[in-house]
Amino acid sequence: MAHAAVHDTHDTHDHKPQGFLHRWLFTTNHKDIGTLYLVFALIMFFTGGSMAMIIRAELFEPGMQLVQPEFFNQMTTVHALVMIFGAVMPAFVGLGNWMIPLQIGAPDMALPRMNNWSFWILPFAFLLLLSTLFMPGAGPQGGWTLYPPLSLQGSNSIAFVILAIHMMGISSIMGAINIIATILNLRAPGLDLLKMPIFTWSWLITAFLLIAVMPVLAGAVTMLLTDKYFGTSFFNAAGGGDPVMFQHIFWFFGHPEVYIMILPAFGIVSEIIQTFSRKPLFGYQAMVYALASIAFLSFIVWAHHMFTVGMPLGGEIYFMYATMLIAIPTGVKVFNWVTTMWEGSLTFETPMLFAIAFVILFTIGGFSGLMLAIVPADFQYHDTYFVVAHFHYVLVTGAIFAIMAATYYWLPKWSGNMYSERWGKIHFWMSVISVNVLFFPQHFLGLAGMPRRIPDYNIAFADFNMISSIGGFWFGASQLLFVGVIVHAVYFSKNRATSKVWEAAKGLEWTVPSPAPHHTFSTPPVIDDSMLAHGDVSH
Amino acid sequence: MAQSHDAYYVPHGSHWPIVGSIGLFSTAIGAANWMNGSTSLMAAPLFYLGLVIIAFMMFGWFGTVIRESVAGNYNKQVDVSFRMGMMWFIFSEIMFFGAFFGALFYARMFSVPWIGGEGHGGLTNYFLWQDFTPSWPTNGPGNIGGTFETIPAWHLPLVNTLLLLSSGVTITLAHHALRAGYRRALLVWLGATVILGASFLYFQATEYLEAYQHLNLTLGSGIYGSTFFMLTGFHGAHVTLGTIMLIVMWFRCAKGHFTRNDHFGFEAVAWYWHFVDVVWLGLFVFVYVL
C-alpha cells in the first residue's frame, strides 16, 4: 500500500455534494468539527456576555434598578458556567481540532466519530443549563462553584444544572482522550515530541489535566445531587460530613481547570510571538518544561481558593508557598516571550497585537494572583472585587485575547481569505482599552472592600462601578466588530491568502494551501527540519 | 492488516453520535424531573426512553465498528488509537473513584474528628456538638438515619474479594487460551469469568438487602452510609457494566471475531475488568476492613 491514501469506506466527502444537516451532524472531519466548536463558542461568548451586560447595567449605579436580586444571582452563576464550559473551553478544543492535525501532519483526529460526539453533546448540555433560567423557581443562584449548603437550598433546577455539567464533562473527557491519542499516535514520522509545535505541546498537557480532573468534578456534583435528593450526608455536618469537603473536592478539579483555560493560550501566544518576531521561540524546551511544571503544580495548590474557610494553619502555609512556586515556571514563560521579541524584527499585525497585550495583561493578572496567594493578604481580598478583577485579567485578557489572537492568526488558513487588517486593529484597540476600563477599577473596588456577587453596594463604590460598567458596555459592543471582521473575511474578502500567510510562519500547517483542503496529509508528510519552527532543538 | 504505516484510515461519517446526544439529553431531563418528584411522561418514562436510545446507539455504533474491523479496514495505527482511548478512559474512571475515596478519607481523617473537637475543631465542638465523641463508623452527631450496624468484612465481602480475584485469574487464562488459539478453553474460562462476576453481583445485592432490612444501614445513614453505598454502589454499577461487556465478548469469541494476534475488543474488556478488580481491593481494605 505504498500509494497510501485516506481509506474512507463510504467516501462521500469528495465525490458528491451532501445536505447541510448531513454534513454538519454526521461529520468526522476535524476541520468541520473544529468549525462547529468555534462557532458554538462564539455563540456562547455572546450568550454569557449578554449576562455580563445585565450584571454591569445593574451595578451602573448603587441601588436596585433593573433586576431582582434573585435574577442577578442567576446571572453571575450562569455567566460563569457559560463562559468557562461554553465559550473558553470549546474555543480551545475547536482550535485544537483544527490545528493539531495540521501541525503534526495527521489526516484527522485519532478517533473521528468520538470527536463528533464530543461536540454534539455540548449544544444539548447548554440547552439544559440555559433552560433552568426559565423554570419555575428559577435557575441556579449559588455561584458557579455550587458550594453547599447554599446551592442545595435553591430551586429544583439544581438537578438540571448538575446533569448538564455531567454532559459537559463527558464531552470534555472524550475530547481530551482524542487529543492525546492524536498527538501520541498520529504524528508524522520524524516529528519527535521535542520538535512538536508549542501549541500542540500545550494541548497535550491540557488534555491530560482534563482527563484527570473532569471526573473529579463529576464526583463532586454527584455528591451534591445525592445530598439533595437521596439523603446522603457528604456535606452535612450533622451526619458527620462537612460542607468544606465539597470545596476541597471542587477545587481539586477547579485549580487544574483554571490552567486548562490558560495553557492552550500560552501555546497560541508562543506561536504568534515567534512568527511576528521572525525568530524561533526563545528557550523552546524550557517553555515545554514550564508548561509541564505548571500542570504538575496545579494539582497541589487547590486550597488557596479557600484560605478563609477555617483550615489548620499548617495547611494555609503549605498552600501559600506551593502557590507561590507557580510564579517560577510562569515567570520563565513571560521571560521567554519577552526574550523572543528581543532584537526580533517585529511587525504588529492584529494577532501580534493581541499576543503582546496578552503578555502584559496576563502578567498583571498573574501578579494579582500572587497577592491573593499571600494568606494574610487574602483574608482582606477574599470574595471581593479584587478577586473578580484578578480572574478576569487572566481569563479575558488572557484566555479570550489568546483565542482572538489565534482566530486572526489562523483565519486566513481556515477561510483562504485575509481579514481586514484595518478593522482587526480597530477591534484590538477598542478591546484592549475598554477591557482595562472595565476591569482595572475593580481592583480598587476590591481593595476598598466591595464584595463579589451583590446587586447593590455602598455609595462609596459608585464612581469606580460606573467607570467599570462603561468599560463593560464598550468592551461588549467592541466584540460585534470581531464578528464583523470574521464574517467579512470568510464571505466577502477579495484578499486571497497564500499558503504561508505570514512572512515568517514556520510549521506544517503553513505548507498546505489556504483554505486548507477538506482532507490534508492523506499521506504522512516528509519532515524537513528546516520547515519546522523547532526542527533543530539539539543545540 | 495489509496497510503499512504510511496509510491512514479515516472513518466515514456516522449518525450514531447525534443519536447518543439525544439519548443523553432525554436521560438527563427525565432523571432531573423524576428526582424533583414529577410523575409526568417527562420524568421516569423519558429517563428510560433515553437509556433505551443510548443502548440502541451503543449497539449500532459498536456494530459498525465491529463490521469495519472484521472487514479488515483497520490498520495497526487505528488499533493503537483504540488502545490509547481505552487506557485514558480507564484513567478517567480511576479519578472518578478518587473523588469518592477522597471523601471517605477526608471524613475519617478530618471532618469526623473535627466535629468531635480534635485539632482546630475545638470551638465547633464546644458550641455545636458538645455531646459528640468521634468514632468510625458514624452517622454524625445528628444520628442521621438512626442507629445502624455495619457489614462484617470477613463474611460476604471476603467471599466477594475471592470471587473477583479468581475472575481476574480466569480472564487471564481465557486470554492465554485466545492467544494460543484454543477457542473451547477460551469460551470456558471467559464463561467462568462471567459467572464469577454475576455471583459477585448476587452477593452484593444480598448484602444490600441485609443492610437495608436488618442492619438499618442505608444511603441515609450519615457519612458512613453515604460513603459506603456510593463507593460500593458505583463499583457495583461498574461490575454490572463489565459483566455485560464480558457477555458480549463471549458471544464475539463464539462467533470467531478474534484472531490470536488481533483481539483488542477482548483486551479492552480485560483491562476494564482488572480495573474494577483493583478498585474492589481498595474498597475491601478501606470500606470494609479498616
Coordinates of N, CA and C in Angstrom, one line a residue, chain B residues 36-169:
Chain B
N36 N -37.1 15.4 41.0 CA -37.8 16.5 41.6 C -39.3 16.1 41.8
G37 N -39.6 14.9 41.7 CA -40.9 14.4 42.1 C -42.0 14.4 41.1
S38 N -41.6 14.7 39.8 CA -42.6 14.7 38.8 C -43.0 13.3 38.4
T39 N -44.3 13.1 38.1 CA -44.8 11.8 37.7 C -45.2 11.9 36.2
S40 N -44.9 12.9 35.5 CA -45.3 13.1 34.1 C -44.5 12.2 33.2
L41 N -44.9 12.2 32.0 CA -44.2 11.5 30.9 C -42.8 12.0 30.8
M42 N -42.6 13.2 31.2 CA -41.3 13.9 31.0 C -40.3 13.4 32.1
A43 N -40.8 12.6 33.0 CA -39.9 12.1 34.1 C -39.4 10.7 33.9
A44 N -39.9 9.8 34.7 CA -39.4 8.4 34.6 C -39.4 7.8 33.1
P45 N -40.6 8.0 32.5 CA -40.6 7.4 31.1 C -39.6 8.0 30.2
L46 N -39.4 9.3 30.3 CA -38.4 9.9 29.4 C -37.0 9.4 29.8
F47 N -36.7 9.2 31.1 CA -35.5 8.7 31.5 C -35.2 7.3 30.9
Y48 N -36.2 6.5 31.0 CA -36.0 5.1 30.4 C -35.9 5.2 28.9
L49 N -36.6 6.0 28.3 CA -36.5 6.2 26.8 C -35.1 6.6 26.5
G50 N -34.5 7.5 27.2 CA -33.2 8.0 27.0 C -32.2 6.8 27.1
L51 N -32.4 6.0 28.1 CA -31.5 4.8 28.3 C -31.6 3.9 27.1
V52 N -32.8 3.7 26.7 CA -33.0 2.8 25.5 C -32.3 3.4 24.3
I53 N -32.4 4.7 24.1 CA -31.8 5.3 23.0 C -30.3 5.1 23.1
I54 N -29.7 5.3 24.3 CA -28.3 5.1 24.4 C -27.9 3.7 24.1
A55 N -28.7 2.7 24.7 CA -28.4 1.3 24.4 C -28.4 1.0 22.9
F56 N -29.4 1.6 22.2 CA -29.6 1.4 20.8 C -28.4 2.0 20.1
M57 N -27.9 3.2 20.5 CA -26.8 3.9 19.9 C -25.5 3.0 20.1
M58 N -25.3 2.4 21.3 CA -24.1 1.6 21.5 C -24.1 0.4 20.7
F59 N -25.3 -0.2 20.6 CA -25.5 -1.4 19.8 C -25.1 -1.1 18.3
G60 N -25.7 0.0 17.8 CA -25.4 0.4 16.4 C -24.0 0.8 16.2
W61 N -23.5 1.6 17.1 CA -22.1 2.2 16.9 C -21.1 1.1 17.0
F62 N -21.1 0.2 18.1 CA -20.2 -0.9 18.2 C -20.3 -1.8 17.0
G63 N -21.6 -2.0 16.6 CA -21.8 -2.9 15.4 C -21.1 -2.4 14.2
T64 N -21.2 -1.1 14.0 CA -20.5 -0.6 12.8 C -19.0 -0.8 12.9
V65 N -18.4 -0.5 14.1 CA -17.0 -0.7 14.3 C -16.6 -2.1 14.1
I66 N -17.4 -3.0 14.7 CA -17.1 -4.5 14.6 C -17.1 -4.9 13.1
R67 N -18.1 -4.5 12.4 CA -18.2 -4.8 11.0 C -16.9 -4.3 10.2
E68 N -16.6 -3.0 10.5 CA -15.4 -2.5 9.8 C -14.1 -3.2 10.2
S69 N -14.1 -3.6 11.5 CA -12.9 -4.3 11.9 C -12.8 -5.7 11.3
V70 N -13.9 -6.4 11.3 CA -13.9 -7.8 10.7 C -13.6 -7.7 9.2
A71 N -14.0 -6.6 8.6 CA -13.8 -6.5 7.1 C -12.3 -6.1 6.9
G72 N -11.5 -5.9 7.9 CA -10.1 -5.6 7.8 C -9.8 -4.2 7.4
N73 N -10.7 -3.3 7.7 CA -10.5 -1.9 7.3 C -9.4 -1.2 8.2
Y74 N -9.3 -1.7 9.4 CA -8.4 -1.0 10.4 C -7.0 -1.5 10.3
N75 N -6.1 -0.5 10.4 CA -4.7 -0.9 10.4 C -4.1 -0.8 11.8
K76 N -2.8 -1.0 11.9 CA -2.1 -1.0 13.2 C -2.3 0.3 13.9
Q77 N -2.3 1.4 13.2 CA -2.4 2.7 13.8 C -3.8 2.9 14.5
V78 N -4.8 2.5 13.8 CA -6.2 2.6 14.4 C -6.2 1.8 15.7
D79 N -5.6 0.6 15.6 CA -5.5 -0.3 16.8 C -4.9 0.5 18.0
V80 N -3.8 1.2 17.7 CA -3.1 1.9 18.8 C -4.0 3.0 19.3
S81 N -4.7 3.7 18.4 CA -5.6 4.8 18.8 C -6.6 4.2 19.8
F82 N -7.2 3.1 19.4 CA -8.2 2.5 20.3 C -7.6 2.1 21.6
R83 N -6.4 1.6 21.6 CA -5.8 1.2 22.9 C -5.6 2.5 23.8
M84 N -5.1 3.5 23.2 CA -4.9 4.7 24.0 C -6.2 5.3 24.5
G85 N -7.2 5.2 23.6 CA -8.5 5.7 24.1 C -9.0 4.9 25.3
M86 N -8.9 3.6 25.3 CA -9.4 2.8 26.4 C -8.5 3.1 27.7
M87 N -7.2 3.2 27.5 CA -6.4 3.4 28.7 C -6.7 4.7 29.3
W88 N -6.9 5.8 28.5 CA -7.2 7.1 29.1 C -8.6 7.1 29.7
F89 N -9.5 6.4 29.1 CA -10.8 6.3 29.7 C -10.8 5.6 31.1
I90 N -10.0 4.6 31.2 CA -9.9 3.9 32.5 C -9.2 4.9 33.5
F91 N -8.2 5.6 33.0 CA -7.6 6.6 33.9 C -8.7 7.6 34.4
S92 N -9.6 8.0 33.5 CA -10.6 9.0 34.0 C -11.5 8.3 35.0
E93 N -11.8 7.0 34.8 CA -12.6 6.3 35.8 C -11.9 6.2 37.2
I94 N -10.6 6.0 37.1 CA -9.9 6.0 38.4 C -10.0 7.3 39.1
M95 N -9.9 8.4 38.4 CA -10.1 9.7 39.0 C -11.5 9.9 39.6
F96 N -12.5 9.4 38.9 CA -13.8 9.5 39.4 C -14.0 8.8 40.7
F97 N -13.4 7.5 40.8 CA -13.5 6.9 42.1 C -12.6 7.6 43.1
G98 N -11.6 8.2 42.6 CA -10.7 9.0 43.5 C -11.5 10.1 44.3
A99 N -12.5 10.7 43.6 CA -13.3 11.7 44.3 C -14.0 11.1 45.5
F100 N -14.5 9.9 45.4 CA -15.3 9.3 46.5 C -14.4 8.7 47.5
F101 N -13.3 8.1 47.1 CA -12.3 7.7 48.1 C -11.8 8.9 48.9
G102 N -11.6 10.0 48.2 CA -11.1 11.3 48.8 C -12.2 11.7 49.9
A103 N -13.4 11.6 49.5 CA -14.5 12.0 50.5 C -14.4 11.1 51.7
L104 N -14.2 9.8 51.5 CA -14.1 8.8 52.6 C -12.9 9.2 53.5
F105 N -11.7 9.4 52.9 CA -10.5 9.7 53.7 C -10.7 11.0 54.4
Y106 N -11.3 12.0 53.7 CA -11.5 13.3 54.4 C -12.4 13.2 55.6
A107 N -13.5 12.4 55.4 CA -14.4 12.3 56.5 C -13.7 11.6 57.7
R108 N -13.0 10.6 57.4 CA -12.4 9.8 58.5 C -11.2 10.5 59.2
M109 N -10.4 11.2 58.3 CA -9.2 11.9 58.9 C -9.5 13.3 59.5
F110 N -10.5 14.0 58.8 CA -10.7 15.4 59.2 C -12.1 15.7 59.8
S111 N -13.1 15.5 59.0 CA -14.4 16.1 59.4 C -14.9 15.5 60.6
V112 N -14.9 14.1 60.8 CA -15.4 13.5 62.0 C -14.6 13.9 63.2
P113 N -13.3 13.7 63.2 CA -12.5 14.2 64.4 C -12.8 15.7 64.7
W114 N -12.9 16.5 63.7 CA -13.1 17.9 63.9 C -14.4 18.2 64.6
I115 N -15.4 17.5 64.1 CA -16.7 17.7 64.8 C -16.6 17.3 66.3
G116 N -15.8 16.3 66.5 CA -15.6 15.8 67.9 C -14.6 16.7 68.7
G117 N -14.1 17.8 68.1 CA -13.4 18.7 68.9 C -11.9 18.6 68.8
E118 N -11.4 17.6 67.9 CA -10.0 17.4 67.8 C -9.4 18.5 66.9
G119 N -8.1 18.7 67.0 CA -7.4 19.6 66.1 C -7.9 21.0 66.3
H120 N -8.2 21.6 65.1 CA -8.7 23.0 65.2 C -10.2 23.1 65.3
G121 N -10.8 21.9 65.6 CA -12.3 21.9 65.7 C -12.9 22.1 67.0
G122 N -12.0 22.6 68.0 CA -12.5 22.7 69.4 C -13.7 23.6 69.5
L123 N -13.7 24.7 68.9 CA -14.9 25.6 69.1 C -16.2 25.1 68.5
T124 N -16.0 24.4 67.3 CA -17.1 23.8 66.6 C -17.8 22.9 67.5
N125 N -17.0 22.0 68.2 CA -17.5 21.0 69.1 C -18.1 21.7 70.3
Y126 N -17.5 22.7 70.8 CA -18.0 23.3 72.1 C -19.3 24.0 71.8
F127 N -19.5 24.7 70.7 CA -20.7 25.4 70.5 C -21.8 24.6 69.9
L128 N -21.5 23.6 69.0 CA -22.5 22.9 68.3 C -22.7 21.5 68.6
W129 N -21.7 20.7 68.9 CA -21.8 19.3 69.0 C -21.2 18.8 70.3
Q130 N -21.5 19.4 71.4 CA -20.8 19.0 72.7 C -20.8 17.6 73.0
D131 N -21.9 16.9 72.7 CA -22.1 15.5 73.2 C -21.4 14.5 72.3
F132 N -20.8 15.0 71.2 CA -20.4 14.0 70.2 C -19.0 13.5 70.4
T133 N -18.8 12.2 70.5 CA -17.5 11.6 70.5 C -17.1 11.0 69.2
P134 N -16.1 11.4 68.6 CA -15.8 10.9 67.2 C -15.4 9.4 67.2
S135 N -15.9 8.7 66.3 CA -15.6 7.3 66.1 C -15.9 7.0 64.7
W136 N -15.5 5.8 64.3 CA -15.9 5.3 62.9 C -16.2 3.8 63.1
P137 N -17.3 3.4 62.5 CA -18.3 4.1 61.7 C -19.2 5.1 62.5
T138 N -19.7 6.1 61.8 CA -20.5 7.1 62.5 C -21.6 7.6 61.5
N139 N -22.7 8.0 62.1 CA -23.7 8.8 61.2 C -23.8 10.2 61.8
G140 N -22.7 10.6 62.5 CA -22.6 12.0 62.9 C -23.3 12.3 64.1
P141 N -23.1 13.6 64.6 CA -23.7 14.0 65.9 C -25.2 14.0 65.8
G142 N -25.8 14.2 64.6 CA -27.2 14.2 64.5 C -27.9 12.8 64.4
N143 N -27.0 11.8 64.5 CA -27.5 10.4 64.5 C -28.4 10.2 63.2
I144 N -28.0 10.8 62.1 CA -28.8 10.8 60.9 C -29.1 9.4 60.4
G145 N -30.4 9.1 60.2 CA -30.8 7.8 59.8 C -30.9 6.7 60.9
G146 N -30.6 7.1 62.1 CA -30.8 6.2 63.2 C -29.6 5.2 63.4
T147 N -29.6 4.5 64.5 CA -28.5 3.6 64.9 C -28.5 2.5 63.8
F148 N -27.3 2.1 63.4 CA -27.1 1.1 62.4 C -25.9 0.2 62.8
E149 N -25.9 -1.0 62.1 CA -24.8 -1.9 62.2 C -24.1 -2.0 60.9
T150 N -22.8 -2.4 60.9 CA -22.1 -2.5 59.6 C -22.0 -3.9 59.1
I151 N -21.6 -4.0 57.9 CA -21.4 -5.3 57.3 C -20.1 -5.9 57.7
P152 N -20.0 -7.1 58.3 CA -18.7 -7.6 58.8 C -17.9 -7.9 57.6
A153 N -16.6 -7.5 57.6 CA -15.7 -7.6 56.4 C -15.4 -9.0 56.1
W154 N -15.4 -9.9 57.1 CA -14.8 -11.2 56.8 C -15.9 -12.2 56.5
H155 N -17.1 -11.8 56.1 CA -18.1 -12.7 55.6 C -18.3 -12.5 54.1
L156 N -19.5 -12.0 53.7 CA -19.7 -11.8 52.3 C -18.7 -11.0 51.6
P157 N -18.2 -9.9 52.2 CA -17.2 -9.1 51.4 C -15.9 -9.9 51.1
L158 N -15.5 -10.8 52.1 CA -14.4 -11.7 51.8 C -14.7 -12.6 50.7
V159 N -15.9 -13.2 50.7 CA -16.3 -14.1 49.6 C -16.2 -13.3 48.3
N160 N -16.7 -12.1 48.3 CA -16.7 -11.3 47.1 C -15.3 -11.0 46.6
T161 N -14.4 -10.7 47.6 CA -13.0 -10.5 47.2 C -12.4 -11.7 46.5
L162 N -12.7 -12.9 47.1 CA -12.1 -14.1 46.4 C -12.7 -14.3 45.1
L163 N -14.0 -14.0 44.9 CA -14.7 -14.2 43.6 C -14.0 -13.3 42.6
L164 N -13.8 -12.0 42.9 CA -13.3 -11.1 41.9 C -11.8 -11.4 41.6
L165 N -11.1 -11.8 42.7 CA -9.7 -12.1 42.4 C -9.6 -13.3 41.5
S166 N -10.5 -14.3 41.8 CA -10.5 -15.5 40.9 C -10.9 -15.1 39.5
S167 N -11.8 -14.2 39.3 CA -12.2 -13.8 38.0 C -11.1 -13.1 37.3
G168 N -10.2 -12.4 38.0 CA -9.0 -11.9 37.4 C -8.1 -13.0 36.8
V169 N -8.1 -14.1 37.5 CA -7.3 -15.2 37.1 C -7.9 -15.9 35.8

